[in-house]
Amino acid sequence: MKVKARWGVLALGLGLGLTQYHHHSSRCGGTSIVHLFEWRWTDIAEECENYLAPNGIGAVQISPPSESVVVTEPWRPWWERYQPISYKLCSRSGTEQELRDMVCRCNKVGVKIYADVVINHMCASSAGEGRRSTCGSYFNASEKEFPSVPYSASHFNDDKCTTASGNIENYQDIYQVRDCRLVGLLDLAHHQEHVRERVASYLNTLLDMGVAGFRVDACKHMWPEDLKAIYGRLHNLNTKWFPEGSRPFIYQEVIDLGGEPITAREYSGLGRVTEFKYGAKLGSVIRQWNGDKLADLKSWGESGGLMPSERAVVFVDNHDNQRGHGAGGDSILTFWEPRMYKMAVAFMLAHPYGVTRLMSSYRWERALVDGKVGGSCQDQNDWMGPPSFADGSTRPVPINPDGSCGGGWVCEHRWPQIRDMVMFRNEVDGEPLTNWWDNGKDQIAFGRGGRGFIAINNDNCTLDAWLQTGMPAGSYCDVISGRRSAAGAGCTGRLITVGQDGRAHFSIKATEQDPIIAIHAGSKL
């Protein structure tokens, strides 16, 4: 009876649309999110003002802002941010006041903030008693005591978990996945009123300060009806920055590559969902594995096995799977392979499917295996936290004279080819995919209405073709190889001339470092 009642609530609740699926963007108003992974709040504020807003990036996903454990073995790993001990707003990225200041400054220039929130669990039980925390709060993980929330032993799911270890042992069992501990992390009982109220209060504090929405971590490990109850308590967005009645934009981490009973679609009635198949499949296509080829992307999207576009947040890689964790395996493309990575990101930003999220990373040491960078996860220092001082505090992000980042920060969002494809996406927002062309293998091209056109060559021979772009006649600057001059009369890269019939000649050698040409309405001379 208990099981039937649970699923009865679920059936009634899904599809009611308690949250927005759109992230409050408009043409040329910033249609992409960038994940500034582990950046300090002060650096994000400056990036919003000096780079993101001027270059059309509409939103930032920030690292979890809540108080977490301080892990010293290994030394300050990135994953300590995903082991909260309270909902106080002091973290490795800065103080609560610095967070508030950052949210305000980014909103002032039109860049929205989405907070990565960890609400499935608290820290691991092995964290012990009184271990260091980012705010200095006391906790006793072994006794499940978190007085700063407050949570006690009765607020966790241990009595519901049926495994001997207390951890998830079988991902084919939905009750284990949702009621047992994920790798030892203390699993919260979200069906309890107290837990729902505490989580909602935390999220509402962020909304009230001007945060526009959330990336919700580990949703697969929470029951959809519990999330629905929490989302239903969320405040509208702060009217200082957003129209009255605006709802928070929510996108939920649900790892679903198929083969498990829990699916991403179970959560799509509550908000958008992270589509993990996207990066895994796109990486396989660009690597040309298993007979995959660019021409196959003609059916990319829901018809190709992905969830509906209006429910998806998509990405080439994220902070987990770029390190070999999470989902996707070896097919995932990252900054370590820049040529293929730029092709994948360019395709993602040009194609109309989903809301796009960019990754902005930092480097970590990688092992040399047979003289090449690589090796298994165990051979890599993939646990490493962000560039830090000797005391474990995060270093600022230095900007080089050429606009790139130094000090170990990668900043893919500042790569010129990615930066200008963001502008491409803004220009073509809302336009349909048109004028698809391929050579049957690994050369493709397509347009977005009459506002943009892209060609990509991942073949072993030159792409040399006259193609129908659907765009107005004129000369356009290829935004991959250069930019239009400020006066609009010149171009620092190659020119593409579109005739009166909408056709243009494209030539891309197979050996080019960036085998892409992209033009859009804003690059017309």
Short mmCIF file of C-alpha atoms in Angstrom, two decimals, residues 56-390:
data_model
loop_
_atom_site.label_atom_id
_atom_site.label_comp_id
_atom_site.label_asym_id
_atom_site.label_seq_id
_atom_site.Cartn_x
_atom_site.Cartn_y
_atom_site.Cartn_z
CA GLY A 56 26.94 37.25 -25.21
CA ILE A 57 27.25 34.47 -22.62
CA GLY A 58 23.97 34.60 -20.75
CA ALA A 59 24.50 32.66 -17.53
CA VAL A 60 27.04 31.14 -15.16
CA GLN A 61 26.77 27.85 -13.32
CA ILE A 62 28.66 28.31 -10.08
CA SER A 63 30.13 25.60 -7.85
CA PRO A 64 28.13 24.59 -4.76
CA PRO A 65 27.94 27.64 -2.45
CA SER A 66 27.10 25.79 0.77
CA GLU A 67 29.46 24.95 3.62
CA SER A 68 31.34 21.70 3.07
CA VAL A 69 33.97 19.55 4.69
CA VAL A 70 37.62 20.51 4.27
CA VAL A 71 39.43 17.42 3.03
CA THR A 72 43.19 17.23 3.58
CA GLU A 73 43.84 13.70 2.28
CA PRO A 74 44.11 14.08 -0.65
CA TRP A 75 44.83 17.78 -0.37
CA ARG A 76 41.66 19.84 -0.98
CA PRO A 77 40.13 17.75 -3.82
CA TRP A 78 37.44 19.20 -6.08
CA TRP A 79 34.85 16.79 -4.70
CA GLU A 80 34.93 18.25 -1.18
CA ARG A 81 32.43 20.82 -2.52
CA TYR A 82 29.96 17.96 -2.97
CA GLN A 83 30.08 16.96 0.72
CA PRO A 84 27.99 19.62 2.53
CA ILE A 85 27.76 19.86 6.30
CA SER A 86 25.39 22.85 6.45
CA TYR A 87 23.58 25.33 4.20
CA LYS A 88 25.65 28.29 5.34
CA LEU A 89 26.97 30.26 2.39
CA CYS A 90 30.73 30.20 2.90
CA SER A 91 32.82 27.99 0.67
CA ARG A 92 36.19 27.72 -1.01
CA SER A 93 34.88 30.28 -3.53
CA GLY A 94 34.34 32.98 -0.90
CA THR A 95 32.15 34.44 1.81
CA GLU A 96 28.40 35.00 1.79
CA GLN A 97 28.94 38.73 1.24
CA GLU A 98 31.22 38.02 -1.74
CA LEU A 99 28.57 35.67 -3.12
CA ARG A 100 25.86 38.33 -2.76
CA ASP A 101 28.08 40.94 -4.38
CA MET A 102 28.85 38.62 -7.30
CA VAL A 103 25.17 37.81 -7.91
CA CYS A 104 24.32 41.52 -7.87
CA ARG A 105 27.14 42.54 -10.21
CA CYS A 106 26.40 39.76 -12.70
CA ASN A 107 22.67 40.56 -12.71
CA LYS A 108 23.45 44.24 -13.34
CA VAL A 109 25.14 43.36 -16.63
CA GLY A 110 22.49 40.80 -17.61
CA VAL A 111 24.34 37.58 -16.75
CA LYS A 112 22.23 35.14 -14.74
CA ILE A 113 23.58 32.93 -11.95
CA TYR A 114 22.60 29.27 -11.59
CA ALA A 115 23.83 27.61 -8.39
CA ASP A 116 24.94 23.99 -8.33
CA VAL A 117 23.10 22.68 -5.25
CA VAL A 118 23.82 19.47 -3.37
CA ILE A 119 20.62 18.42 -1.60
CA ASN A 120 20.62 14.62 -1.96
CA HIS A 121 23.04 14.04 0.88
CA MET A 122 25.40 15.45 3.44
CA CYS A 123 29.06 14.45 3.74
CA ALA A 124 30.34 10.88 3.98
CA SER A 125 29.96 9.11 7.30
CA SER A 126 33.74 8.61 7.27
CA ALA A 127 34.26 12.36 7.68
CA GLY A 128 34.13 11.79 11.44
CA GLU A 129 33.58 14.34 14.19
CA GLY A 130 34.57 17.99 14.25
CA ARG A 131 36.56 17.74 11.02
CA ARG A 132 37.39 21.08 9.48
CA SER A 133 34.64 22.79 7.50
CA THR A 134 34.64 25.86 5.28
CA CYS A 135 32.64 27.95 7.78
CA GLY A 136 34.07 26.34 10.88
CA SER A 137 30.77 24.72 11.89
CA TYR A 138 30.78 21.66 14.14
CA PHE A 139 29.44 18.36 12.81
CA ASN A 140 29.65 14.69 13.70
CA ALA A 141 29.18 12.62 10.55
CA SER A 142 29.60 9.28 12.29
CA GLU A 143 26.58 10.13 14.49
CA LYS A 144 24.74 11.97 11.65
CA GLU A 145 24.71 15.21 13.63
CA PHE A 146 24.68 18.47 11.67
CA PRO A 147 23.50 21.06 14.20
CA SER A 148 23.96 24.02 11.83
CA VAL A 149 21.07 22.83 9.63
CA PRO A 150 19.90 21.15 11.95
CA TYR A 151 19.84 17.47 10.93
CA SER A 152 20.14 14.47 13.22
CA ALA A 153 20.15 10.69 12.71
CA SER A 154 16.35 10.58 12.20
CA HIS A 155 16.61 12.74 9.06
CA PHE A 156 18.48 10.15 6.98
CA ASN A 157 17.38 7.10 5.00
CA ASP A 158 19.41 4.39 6.74
CA ASP A 159 16.30 2.67 8.07
CA LYS A 160 14.90 2.40 4.52
CA CYS A 161 18.04 1.07 2.84
CA THR A 162 18.04 -2.72 2.51
CA THR A 163 21.68 -3.35 1.59
CA ALA A 164 24.16 -4.79 4.10
CA SER A 165 26.68 -2.03 3.43
CA GLY A 166 24.14 0.81 3.52
CA ASN A 167 25.43 1.86 0.09
CA ILE A 168 23.95 1.42 -3.38
CA GLU A 169 25.01 -2.04 -4.57
CA ASN A 170 22.69 -2.60 -7.53
CA TYR A 171 21.64 0.16 -9.93
CA GLN A 172 18.87 -2.07 -11.28
CA ASP A 173 17.06 -1.64 -7.94
CA ILE A 174 15.35 1.78 -7.86
CA TYR A 175 14.88 1.61 -4.09
CA GLN A 176 18.60 1.14 -3.49
CA VAL A 177 19.45 3.95 -5.87
CA ARG A 178 17.10 6.38 -4.11
CA ASP A 179 17.18 5.22 -0.48
CA CYS A 180 20.76 4.04 0.05
CA ARG A 181 24.02 5.95 0.29
CA LEU A 182 25.83 7.04 -2.85
CA VAL A 183 29.49 6.09 -2.27
CA GLY A 184 29.07 6.44 1.48
CA LEU A 185 27.42 9.89 1.45
CA LEU A 186 24.74 10.25 4.12
CA ASP A 187 21.42 10.03 2.25
CA LEU A 188 18.75 12.51 3.30
CA ALA A 189 15.12 11.44 3.85
CA HIS A 190 13.36 13.92 1.56
CA HIS A 191 9.91 12.53 2.34
CA GLN A 192 10.21 14.13 5.79
CA GLU A 193 8.69 17.56 6.28
CA HIS A 194 11.70 18.86 8.18
CA VAL A 195 14.14 17.91 5.41
CA ARG A 196 11.92 19.41 2.70
CA GLU A 197 11.60 22.64 4.67
CA ARG A 198 15.34 22.93 5.31
CA VAL A 199 16.27 22.28 1.68
CA ALA A 200 13.64 24.70 0.35
CA SER A 201 14.79 27.36 2.82
CA TYR A 202 18.36 27.02 1.54
CA LEU A 203 17.28 27.35 -2.09
CA ASN A 204 15.00 30.29 -1.31
CA THR A 205 17.85 32.14 0.37
CA LEU A 206 19.73 31.93 -2.91
CA LEU A 207 16.68 32.94 -4.97
CA ASP A 208 16.00 35.93 -2.75
CA MET A 209 19.54 37.25 -3.27
CA GLY A 210 19.05 37.12 -7.06
CA VAL A 211 20.08 33.64 -8.18
CA ALA A 212 18.04 32.68 -11.27
CA GLY A 213 17.90 28.93 -10.86
CA PHE A 214 19.68 25.72 -10.01
CA ARG A 215 21.61 22.79 -11.33
CA VAL A 216 20.40 20.10 -8.91
CA ASP A 217 23.03 17.46 -8.19
CA ALA A 218 22.34 13.70 -8.04
CA CYS A 219 18.60 13.86 -8.83
CA LYS A 220 18.61 10.22 -9.88
CA HIS A 221 19.12 9.42 -6.21
CA MET A 222 15.99 11.29 -5.07
CA TRP A 223 12.36 10.35 -5.61
CA PRO A 224 10.68 12.62 -8.20
CA GLU A 225 7.69 13.30 -5.94
CA ASP A 226 10.04 14.50 -3.17
CA LEU A 227 11.71 16.90 -5.58
CA LYS A 228 8.30 18.09 -6.76
CA ALA A 229 7.35 18.90 -3.16
CA ILE A 230 10.57 20.87 -2.67
CA TYR A 231 10.35 22.74 -5.99
CA GLY A 232 6.76 23.67 -5.19
CA ARG A 233 7.98 25.65 -2.17
CA LEU A 234 10.44 27.76 -4.12
CA HIS A 235 9.99 31.51 -4.32
CA ASN A 236 9.62 33.38 -7.58
CA LEU A 237 12.73 35.12 -8.86
CA ASN A 238 13.76 38.42 -7.29
CA THR A 239 11.77 41.20 -8.98
CA LYS A 240 14.74 43.55 -8.74
CA TRP A 241 16.25 41.59 -11.62
CA PHE A 242 13.43 39.58 -13.20
CA PRO A 243 9.80 40.17 -14.27
CA GLU A 244 7.18 39.55 -11.60
CA GLY A 245 6.06 35.94 -11.43
CA SER A 246 9.24 34.52 -13.03
CA ARG A 247 10.03 31.01 -11.86
CA PRO A 248 13.51 29.59 -11.22
CA PHE A 249 15.15 27.74 -14.10
CA ILE A 250 15.89 24.20 -12.91
CA TYR A 251 18.05 21.61 -14.62
CA GLN A 252 18.55 18.29 -12.92
CA GLU A 253 21.53 15.95 -13.05
CA VAL A 254 20.17 12.56 -14.05
CA ILE A 255 22.78 10.23 -15.51
CA ASP A 256 20.91 8.09 -18.03
CA LEU A 257 22.83 6.30 -20.76
CA GLY A 258 20.20 3.58 -21.01
CA GLY A 259 20.12 0.13 -19.48
CA GLU A 260 18.82 1.17 -16.05
CA PRO A 261 15.23 1.33 -14.75
CA ILE A 262 15.56 4.97 -13.65
CA THR A 263 15.36 7.27 -16.67
CA ALA A 264 15.84 10.97 -17.27
CA ARG A 265 12.26 11.26 -18.56
CA GLU A 266 10.94 10.54 -15.05
CA TYR A 267 12.27 13.96 -14.05
CA SER A 268 11.49 15.98 -17.18
CA GLY A 269 8.06 16.92 -15.83
CA LEU A 270 9.77 18.87 -13.05
CA GLY A 271 12.32 20.88 -15.04
CA ARG A 272 14.99 20.37 -17.63
CA VAL A 273 17.36 17.41 -17.36
CA THR A 274 21.03 17.05 -18.21
CA GLU A 275 21.21 14.90 -21.37
CA PHE A 276 24.30 12.73 -20.81
CA LYS A 277 23.80 10.79 -24.04
CA TYR A 278 24.59 13.98 -25.93
CA GLY A 279 28.30 14.29 -25.13
CA ALA A 280 28.88 10.52 -25.12
CA LYS A 281 27.41 10.06 -28.60
CA LEU A 282 28.85 13.25 -30.08
CA GLY A 283 32.31 12.26 -28.85
CA SER A 284 31.98 8.86 -30.50
CA VAL A 285 30.90 10.51 -33.77
CA ILE A 286 33.83 12.93 -33.87
CA ARG A 287 36.28 10.21 -32.88
CA GLN A 288 34.80 8.11 -35.73
CA TRP A 289 34.34 5.11 -33.46
CA ASN A 290 32.14 2.11 -34.26
CA GLY A 291 31.42 3.41 -37.75
CA ASP A 292 29.94 6.67 -36.44
CA LYS A 293 30.25 9.63 -38.81
CA LEU A 294 29.22 13.29 -38.96
CA ALA A 295 26.61 12.54 -41.63
CA ASP A 296 24.70 10.56 -38.97
CA LEU A 297 24.01 13.83 -37.15
CA LYS A 298 21.35 14.71 -39.72
CA SER A 299 18.86 13.01 -37.39
CA TRP A 300 20.41 14.48 -34.23
CA GLY A 301 17.94 15.09 -31.44
CA GLU A 302 14.83 13.32 -30.23
CA SER A 303 14.59 11.25 -33.42
CA GLY A 304 18.15 10.08 -32.71
CA GLY A 305 17.32 8.83 -29.21
CA LEU A 306 17.74 11.99 -27.12
CA MET A 307 15.05 13.46 -24.89
CA PRO A 308 12.84 16.28 -26.25
CA SER A 309 14.84 19.43 -26.95
CA GLU A 310 12.65 21.61 -24.74
CA ARG A 311 13.52 19.40 -21.74
CA ALA A 312 17.29 19.08 -22.24
CA VAL A 313 20.43 20.85 -21.09
CA VAL A 314 23.33 19.66 -23.22
CA PHE A 315 27.11 19.72 -22.99
CA VAL A 316 30.18 18.16 -24.59
CA ASP A 317 31.75 17.43 -21.19
CA ASN A 318 31.20 18.29 -17.55
CA HIS A 319 33.33 18.43 -14.42
CA ASP A 320 32.73 14.74 -13.71
CA ASN A 321 33.10 13.00 -17.03
CA GLN A 322 36.05 15.06 -18.20
CA ARG A 323 37.86 13.22 -15.39
CA GLY A 324 36.50 9.82 -16.35
CA HIS A 325 33.73 9.86 -13.73
CA GLY A 326 29.98 10.23 -14.13
CA ALA A 327 29.03 8.96 -17.56
CA GLY A 328 30.24 8.70 -21.13
CA GLY A 329 33.50 6.83 -20.77
CA ASP A 330 36.43 7.32 -23.11
CA SER A 331 34.33 8.88 -25.87
CA ILE A 332 34.00 12.15 -23.91
CA LEU A 333 35.94 14.99 -25.54
CA THR A 334 37.74 17.54 -23.35
CA PHE A 335 40.21 20.41 -23.57
CA TRP A 336 43.03 17.85 -23.60
CA GLU A 337 42.12 17.20 -27.28
CA PRO A 338 41.46 20.76 -28.48
CA ARG A 339 40.98 20.15 -32.22
CA MET A 340 38.20 17.61 -31.81
CA TYR A 341 36.82 19.46 -28.80
CA LYS A 342 36.35 22.67 -30.77
CA MET A 343 34.54 20.76 -33.53
CA ALA A 344 32.17 19.24 -30.98
CA VAL A 345 31.45 22.55 -29.24
CA ALA A 346 30.98 24.34 -32.57
CA PHE A 347 28.41 21.74 -33.64
CA MET A 348 26.62 21.98 -30.29
CA LEU A 349 26.39 25.77 -30.44
CA ALA A 350 25.26 25.78 -34.07
CA HIS A 351 22.60 23.07 -33.70
CA PRO A 352 19.19 24.11 -32.29
CA TYR A 353 18.84 21.19 -29.86
CA GLY A 354 18.61 21.93 -26.12
CA VAL A 355 19.99 24.63 -23.84
CA THR A 356 23.78 24.57 -24.17
CA ARG A 357 26.29 24.61 -21.34
CA LEU A 358 30.01 25.30 -21.83
CA MET A 359 32.72 23.90 -19.59
CA SER A 360 35.45 26.18 -18.21
CA SER A 361 38.09 24.05 -16.55
CA TYR A 362 41.43 24.06 -14.80
CA ARG A 363 44.30 21.70 -15.54
CA TRP A 364 45.27 18.74 -13.40
CA GLU A 365 48.32 16.57 -13.73
CA ARG A 366 47.89 13.59 -16.00
CA ALA A 367 50.00 10.46 -16.09
CA LEU A 368 52.16 9.55 -19.06
CA VAL A 369 51.33 6.08 -20.38
CA ASP A 370 53.60 4.77 -23.14
CA GLY A 371 54.87 8.30 -23.64
CA LYS A 372 51.39 9.73 -24.18
CA VAL A 373 49.04 11.65 -21.91
CA GLY A 374 46.32 9.34 -20.73
CA GLY A 375 45.91 6.22 -18.67
CA SER A 376 43.11 5.03 -16.46
CA CYS A 377 41.41 7.18 -13.87
CA GLN A 378 43.68 5.61 -11.28
CA ASP A 379 46.72 6.84 -13.24
CA GLN A 380 45.54 10.46 -13.18
CA ASN A 381 45.47 13.01 -10.42
CA ASP A 382 41.85 13.67 -11.31
CA TRP A 383 40.99 14.40 -7.67
CA MET A 384 42.98 17.64 -7.74
CA GLY A 385 41.20 20.77 -6.62
CA PRO A 386 41.57 24.14 -8.35
CA PRO A 387 44.88 26.03 -8.52
CA SER A 388 45.54 26.92 -4.89
CA PHE A 389 47.94 28.56 -2.48
CA ALA A 390 49.86 26.54 0.09
#
